[in-house]
Short mmCIF file of C-alpha atoms in Angstrom, two decimals:
data_model
loop_
_atom_site.label_atom_id
_atom_site.label_comp_id
_atom_site.label_asym_id
_atom_site.label_seq_id
_atom_site.Cartn_x
_atom_site.Cartn_y
_atom_site.Cartn_z
CA MET A 1 45.07 107.13 28.66
CA THR A 2 46.85 104.11 30.16
CA GLU A 3 45.78 101.90 33.03
CA GLU A 4 47.31 99.26 35.29
CA ASN A 5 44.87 97.08 37.21
CA GLU A 6 45.66 94.99 40.27
CA ASP A 7 43.36 93.22 42.74
CA PHE A 8 44.27 93.26 46.44
CA LEU A 9 42.94 90.96 49.15
CA ASP A 10 43.31 90.59 52.86
CA GLU A 11 44.99 87.94 55.02
CA GLU A 12 44.69 84.36 53.80
CA LEU A 13 43.68 85.62 50.33
CA LEU A 14 45.56 86.09 47.09
CA ASP A 15 44.51 88.25 44.21
CA SER A 16 42.55 86.74 41.37
CA HIS A 17 45.58 86.81 39.07
CA ASP A 18 47.57 84.52 41.34
CA ILE A 19 45.19 81.78 42.34
CA GLY A 20 43.00 79.27 40.55
CA ALA A 21 39.37 78.33 41.00
CA ASP A 22 40.39 75.29 43.06
CA ILE A 23 40.73 77.59 46.11
CA ASP A 24 36.94 78.17 45.97
CA GLU A 25 35.71 81.31 47.75
CA GLU A 26 39.20 82.72 48.21
CA SER A 27 39.58 83.48 44.49
CA LYS A 28 37.83 86.83 44.29
CA GLY A 29 39.21 90.29 45.10
CA LEU A 30 37.73 92.75 47.55
CA TYR A 31 39.68 95.83 46.48
CA GLU A 32 40.59 97.12 43.05
CA HIS A 33 43.67 99.31 42.62
CA LEU A 34 43.83 101.40 39.43
CA ASN A 35 46.73 103.50 38.16
CA ILE A 36 45.63 105.85 35.39
CA THR A 37 47.60 108.29 33.25
CA VAL A 38 45.27 111.01 31.90
CA ASP A 39 45.38 111.41 28.12
CA SER A 40 47.20 114.45 26.70
CA LYS A 41 44.00 115.55 24.96
CA GLN A 42 41.80 115.41 28.04
CA GLU A 43 39.75 118.56 28.73
CA PRO A 44 39.61 119.76 32.40
CA LEU A 45 36.95 117.70 34.18
CA ARG A 46 35.95 117.00 37.78
CA VAL A 47 37.73 113.88 38.94
CA ASP A 48 34.53 112.23 40.19
CA LYS A 49 32.90 112.65 36.78
CA PHE A 50 36.09 111.58 35.02
CA LEU A 51 36.30 108.38 37.07
CA THR A 52 32.58 107.67 36.72
CA ASN A 53 32.96 107.90 32.94
CA PHE A 54 36.07 105.75 33.11
CA ARG A 55 34.54 103.14 35.43
CA GLN A 56 31.05 102.92 33.95
CA ASN A 57 30.07 100.11 36.32
CA SER A 58 30.71 102.36 39.34
CA SER A 59 28.11 104.91 40.47
CA ARG A 60 28.84 108.61 40.94
CA ASN A 61 28.05 108.18 44.64
CA LYS A 62 30.56 105.35 44.97
CA ILE A 63 33.28 107.44 43.32
CA SER A 64 32.43 110.46 45.51
CA GLN A 65 32.63 108.35 48.68
CA THR A 66 35.94 106.96 47.47
CA CYS A 67 37.24 110.52 47.13
CA ARG A 68 35.97 111.47 50.59
CA ALA A 69 37.78 108.48 52.10
CA GLY A 70 41.08 109.72 50.64
CA ASN A 71 41.31 106.82 48.20
CA VAL A 72 41.79 108.98 45.08
CA VAL A 73 45.36 110.25 44.77
CA VAL A 74 46.50 112.54 41.94
CA ASN A 75 50.22 113.10 41.45
CA GLY A 76 50.86 111.76 44.95
CA ILE A 77 48.24 113.92 46.74
CA ALA A 78 44.78 112.82 47.91
CA VAL A 79 42.10 114.94 46.23
CA LYS A 80 38.40 115.69 46.73
CA GLN A 81 35.73 115.00 44.17
CA ASN A 82 35.80 118.55 42.77
CA TYR A 83 39.47 118.35 41.69
CA ARG A 84 39.76 118.92 37.93
CA VAL A 85 41.95 116.45 36.10
CA LYS A 86 44.53 117.72 33.63
CA PRO A 87 46.47 116.06 30.81
CA GLY A 88 49.29 113.91 32.15
CA ASP A 89 47.85 113.58 35.68
CA GLN A 90 48.79 110.33 37.41
CA ILE A 91 45.68 109.03 39.21
CA SER A 92 45.76 106.23 41.76
CA LEU A 93 42.35 104.84 42.77
CA LEU A 94 41.62 102.30 45.50
CA LEU A 95 38.09 101.05 44.91
CA ALA A 96 36.28 98.75 47.33
CA HIS A 97 33.57 96.66 45.81
CA PRO A 98 31.29 94.01 47.29
CA PRO A 99 31.42 90.78 45.24
CA ARG A 100 28.56 90.71 42.73
CA GLU A 101 28.96 87.37 41.01
CA ASN A 102 25.64 85.98 42.23
CA HIS A 103 22.40 87.04 43.85
CA ILE A 104 22.59 87.04 47.65
CA ILE A 105 19.62 85.24 49.24
CA PRO A 106 18.86 86.34 52.84
CA GLN A 107 18.88 83.32 55.15
CA ASN A 108 17.91 83.07 58.80
CA ILE A 109 21.21 81.78 60.21
CA PRO A 110 22.32 82.61 63.77
CA ILE A 111 25.41 84.84 63.94
CA ASN A 112 27.17 86.53 66.83
CA ILE A 113 27.06 90.30 66.28
CA VAL A 114 29.26 91.98 68.89
CA TYR A 115 28.78 95.57 67.68
CA GLU A 116 26.58 97.43 65.20
CA ASP A 117 25.78 101.02 64.27
CA ASP A 118 24.73 102.88 61.12
CA ASP A 119 28.13 102.34 59.47
CA VAL A 120 29.61 99.01 60.54
CA VAL A 121 28.85 95.56 61.92
CA VAL A 122 31.43 93.52 63.84
CA VAL A 123 30.81 89.77 63.81
CA ASP A 124 32.48 87.00 65.81
CA LYS A 125 32.34 84.20 63.23
CA ASP A 126 31.97 80.58 64.27
CA PRO A 127 34.30 77.99 62.73
CA GLY A 128 32.81 76.09 59.81
CA MET A 129 30.98 79.07 58.30
CA VAL A 130 32.04 80.29 54.86
CA VAL A 131 32.18 84.08 54.68
CA HIS A 132 30.89 84.62 51.14
CA PRO A 133 29.08 82.45 48.56
CA GLY A 134 31.42 80.85 46.07
CA PHE A 135 32.23 77.63 44.27
CA GLY A 136 30.80 74.76 46.33
CA ASN A 137 29.24 77.09 48.94
CA TRP A 138 26.46 79.08 47.33
CA ASP A 139 24.39 79.63 50.47
CA LYS A 140 24.40 79.34 54.29
CA THR A 141 27.29 81.81 54.43
CA LEU A 142 27.94 84.79 56.69
CA VAL A 143 26.88 87.12 53.88
CA ASN A 144 23.53 85.32 53.56
CA ALA A 145 23.03 85.63 57.32
CA LEU A 146 23.88 89.33 57.32
CA ALA A 147 21.54 90.00 54.38
CA TYR A 148 18.72 88.46 56.44
CA HIS A 149 19.73 90.45 59.52
CA PHE A 150 19.67 93.73 57.59
CA GLU A 151 16.33 92.92 55.96
CA LYS A 152 14.73 91.81 59.23
CA ASN A 153 15.80 94.96 61.07
CA GLY A 154 14.88 97.31 58.24
CA ASN A 155 18.44 98.55 57.77
CA LYS A 156 18.68 101.12 55.01
CA THR A 157 22.05 101.06 53.28
CA ASP A 158 23.36 102.40 49.99
CA LEU A 159 25.02 99.07 49.20
CA ASP A 160 23.31 96.51 46.96
CA ARG A 161 25.46 93.79 48.53
CA VAL A 162 26.90 93.15 51.98
CA GLY A 163 30.07 95.24 52.22
CA LEU A 164 32.96 92.89 52.97
CA VAL A 165 36.34 94.52 53.54
CA HIS A 166 38.20 91.37 54.60
CA ARG A 167 37.62 87.65 54.96
CA ILE A 168 38.90 84.66 56.92
CA ASP A 169 38.89 80.98 56.05
CA LYS A 170 35.85 78.77 56.60
CA ASP A 171 37.44 76.92 59.53
CA THR A 172 39.08 80.00 61.07
CA SER A 173 36.98 81.53 63.83
CA GLY A 174 36.92 85.12 65.07
CA LEU A 175 36.31 88.76 64.28
CA LEU A 176 35.37 90.51 61.05
CA VAL A 177 34.08 94.02 60.32
CA ILE A 178 31.48 94.62 57.60
CA ALA A 179 30.60 98.01 56.08
CA LYS A 180 26.96 99.11 55.78
CA ASN A 181 27.38 101.98 53.32
CA GLU A 182 29.70 103.22 50.57
CA HIS A 183 31.48 105.72 52.82
CA ALA A 184 32.29 103.06 55.43
CA LEU A 185 33.33 100.59 52.75
CA SER A 186 35.80 103.00 51.16
CA PHE A 187 37.13 104.26 54.49
CA LEU A 188 37.72 100.77 55.89
CA ALA A 189 39.12 99.47 52.60
CA LYS A 190 41.89 102.06 52.81
CA GLN A 191 42.79 100.98 56.36
CA PHE A 192 43.03 97.33 55.38
CA PHE A 193 44.90 98.13 52.18
CA GLU A 194 47.44 100.22 54.10
CA ARG A 195 47.52 97.59 56.92
CA LYS A 196 46.60 100.07 59.62
CA THR A 197 44.13 97.79 61.37
CA LYS A 198 45.11 95.99 64.57
CA ARG A 199 44.68 92.24 64.47
CA LEU A 200 46.12 89.31 66.36
CA TYR A 201 45.53 85.62 65.75
CA TRP A 202 45.73 82.69 68.14
CA ALA A 203 47.02 79.39 66.78
CA PHE A 204 47.92 75.96 68.12
CA VAL A 205 50.90 74.50 66.30
CA TRP A 206 52.57 71.11 66.45
CA GLY A 207 55.74 70.78 68.50
CA ASN A 208 57.54 72.91 71.06
CA VAL A 209 58.39 76.22 69.37
CA LYS A 210 61.96 76.93 70.44
CA GLU A 211 61.98 80.73 70.78
CA ASP A 212 59.54 82.72 72.94
CA THR A 213 59.22 85.30 70.17
CA GLY A 214 60.20 85.27 66.54
CA THR A 215 59.58 86.36 62.98
CA ILE A 216 58.99 84.17 59.94
CA THR A 217 59.91 85.74 56.61
CA GLY A 218 59.47 84.17 53.21
CA HIS A 219 57.57 84.69 49.97
CA ILE A 220 54.29 82.79 49.81
CA GLY A 221 53.03 81.32 46.56
CA ARG A 222 51.26 78.23 45.34
CA HIS A 223 52.84 74.91 46.22
CA PRO A 224 54.74 73.48 43.23
CA LYS A 225 52.99 70.09 43.54
CA ASN A 226 49.88 70.55 45.69
CA ARG A 227 47.73 73.40 44.35
CA MET A 228 45.52 73.28 47.44
CA GLN A 229 48.44 74.43 49.57
CA MET A 230 50.54 77.57 49.69
CA HIS A 231 54.31 77.24 49.98
CA THR A 232 57.06 79.39 51.52
CA TYR A 233 59.86 80.40 49.13
CA THR A 234 62.70 81.81 51.26
CA ASP A 235 64.76 82.67 48.18
CA GLY A 236 62.00 84.94 46.88
CA SER A 237 61.89 83.06 43.58
CA GLN A 238 58.11 82.84 43.60
CA GLY A 239 55.07 84.22 45.42
CA LYS A 240 54.77 87.45 47.37
CA HIS A 241 56.74 88.86 50.28
CA ALA A 242 55.25 87.80 53.63
CA VAL A 243 56.18 88.41 57.27
CA THR A 244 54.63 86.81 60.36
CA HIS A 245 55.58 87.84 63.91
CA TYR A 246 54.75 85.46 66.74
CA SER A 247 55.04 85.05 70.49
CA VAL A 248 54.52 81.91 72.58
CA LEU A 249 51.60 82.06 75.03
CA GLU A 250 51.73 78.52 76.46
CA ARG A 251 53.63 75.30 75.83
CA PHE A 252 52.11 71.83 75.94
CA ARG A 253 55.30 69.84 75.25
CA TYR A 254 54.08 68.47 71.91
CA MET A 255 51.93 71.46 70.98
CA THR A 256 52.39 75.24 71.39
CA TRP A 257 49.86 78.05 71.68
CA VAL A 258 51.15 81.08 69.77
CA GLU A 259 49.91 84.60 69.10
CA CYS A 260 50.51 85.89 65.57
CA LYS A 261 50.70 89.36 64.11
CA LEU A 262 50.71 89.64 60.34
CA GLU A 263 52.89 92.31 58.77
CA THR A 264 51.55 91.26 55.38
CA GLY A 265 48.38 89.47 54.35
CA ARG A 266 48.83 86.48 52.06
CA THR A 267 46.79 83.39 51.34
CA HIS A 268 47.12 80.93 54.26
CA GLN A 269 50.05 82.98 55.56
CA ILE A 270 50.06 81.63 59.12
CA ARG A 271 49.42 78.09 57.95
CA ALA A 272 52.16 78.12 55.31
CA HIS A 273 54.74 79.94 57.43
CA PHE A 274 54.42 77.65 60.44
CA LYS A 275 54.52 74.55 58.26
CA HIS A 276 57.72 75.94 56.76
CA ILE A 277 59.44 76.12 60.17
CA GLY A 278 58.25 72.63 61.10
CA HIS A 279 55.28 73.59 63.25
CA THR A 280 52.17 72.86 61.17
CA LEU A 281 48.87 74.05 62.61
CA PHE A 282 47.21 71.50 64.86
CA ASN A 283 44.60 69.43 62.96
CA ASP A 284 45.16 71.35 59.72
CA ALA A 285 44.18 68.59 57.28
CA ARG A 286 45.11 70.59 54.18
CA TYR A 287 48.69 71.02 55.45
CA GLU A 288 49.10 67.46 56.80
CA GLY A 289 48.53 68.51 60.40
CA SER A 290 45.68 66.10 61.15
CA THR A 291 47.91 63.25 62.37
CA ALA A 292 50.18 63.08 65.41
CA LEU A 293 53.23 65.00 64.15
CA ARG A 294 54.93 65.30 67.55
CA GLY A 295 55.09 63.13 70.65
CA VAL A 296 55.76 59.57 71.70
CA ASN A 297 54.98 56.48 69.65
CA MET A 298 52.58 54.98 72.15
CA PRO A 299 48.98 53.77 71.66
CA LYS A 300 47.71 55.79 74.64
CA TYR A 301 49.25 58.99 73.27
CA LYS A 302 47.81 58.39 69.81
CA GLN A 303 44.40 57.78 71.34
CA PHE A 304 44.75 61.02 73.30
CA ILE A 305 45.54 62.93 70.10
CA ASN A 306 42.51 61.40 68.35
CA ASN A 307 40.36 62.49 71.29
CA VAL A 308 41.66 66.06 70.97
CA PHE A 309 40.97 65.96 67.22
CA GLU A 310 37.36 65.08 68.04
CA ILE A 311 37.16 68.03 70.43
CA LEU A 312 38.80 70.37 67.89
CA PRO A 313 37.72 69.10 64.45
CA ARG A 314 39.32 71.88 62.37
CA HIS A 315 42.58 73.78 62.07
CA ALA A 316 43.35 75.64 65.29
CA LEU A 317 43.30 79.28 64.17
CA HIS A 318 41.29 82.13 65.71
CA ALA A 319 41.09 85.85 64.81
CA HIS A 320 41.38 87.07 68.39
CA THR A 321 41.47 90.88 68.10
CA LEU A 322 40.30 93.56 65.68
CA GLY A 323 41.02 97.28 65.85
CA PHE A 324 40.17 100.00 63.33
CA ILE A 325 39.28 103.70 63.07
CA HIS A 326 35.54 104.27 62.82
CA PRO A 327 34.60 105.75 59.41
CA THR A 328 32.35 108.49 60.83
CA THR A 329 33.39 109.24 64.42
CA LYS A 330 37.11 108.65 63.66
CA GLU A 331 37.37 107.00 67.06
CA GLU A 332 39.54 103.93 67.51
CA MET A 333 37.40 100.80 67.87
CA TYR A 334 38.89 97.70 69.47
CA PHE A 335 37.36 94.25 69.98
CA GLU A 336 38.53 90.99 71.49
CA SER A 337 37.03 87.58 70.86
CA PRO A 338 37.44 84.96 73.60
CA MET A 339 38.89 81.60 72.71
CA PRO A 340 36.14 79.53 71.05
CA GLU A 341 34.81 76.53 72.92
CA ASP A 342 36.53 73.87 70.80
CA MET A 343 39.99 75.44 71.23
CA ALA A 344 39.39 76.10 74.94
CA ASN A 345 38.40 72.47 75.49
CA ALA A 346 41.53 71.32 73.67
CA VAL A 347 43.65 73.47 76.01
CA LYS A 348 41.98 71.87 79.03
CA LYS A 349 42.62 68.43 77.59
CA TRP A 350 46.32 69.16 77.02
CA ARG A 351 46.80 70.66 80.48
CA ASN A 352 45.17 67.65 82.09
CA TYR A 353 47.34 65.31 80.00
CA LEU A 354 50.54 67.01 81.15
CA GLU A 355 49.48 67.11 84.79
CA ASN A 356 48.81 63.38 84.77
#
């Protein structure tokens, strides 16, 4: 039997093979993709039992839920758990797994839950909150807050960890969906893996973006000199294929409010792509966007920019919408998050500056 193993992550994340520990909590995978060729001497065996034997750290229930979600494909066809494997079968398995590298301590931290039922929780995350414990941020994360919320409300789930299916950066605000059981985790993992969810981001970028709509295409990989940054390689020599579509929502002469739709999901995709075209995210310190990159060389203007930085003390990126198919009802769920207060106040400041 042969196996190929690859970790997949959502937007602003790379797989664990491509990124070092210096990216902190973004270094771990949320999905595991296995390609297995069944040995020529294999006796007929139910695929759920076969995979449970093969993946001894995965429970039979987890494998069964993965089958029910359509995440087990044999010879190009999704199969149920009672399918019997045969010699030479080509098995593709998409396995969602909550990170398990440390014990999750429930912590009473306020979070904005916009929707919850027996299968999913949708959270509107504040900027400054890390999603999952990791290097340098072992507690006070969204996962710690959710663990407390579940415990306080007596939620019974079949997960031993909070079921993340995607993540956003610490300083990015906006919507995330979290699974509460194995079925929901597997079902949602497939949607994110196949990029069938509906998500739009709002960003403020330096400068006056020339076109009202556009597409940025270029492989994204680690920066050749600064390992804390990602870099756009238009020749495809390094990194992974990435596509960002954008449209301009409002212009502020020296800053532009854009809406972004990601065709792919790479580490810091929006941040790296807009830096590549000369429009770094506003106040994005990691990508040199925390100084006045556009505008006049006047003390009053520089003071104005510093005042806006104080109002918006983080990179200006917000996960505005989230749409997905519910794992049980199969209904389309759609959520919108209003512009957070810090970004809204920055808009008011810019509008007032231009009017005066």
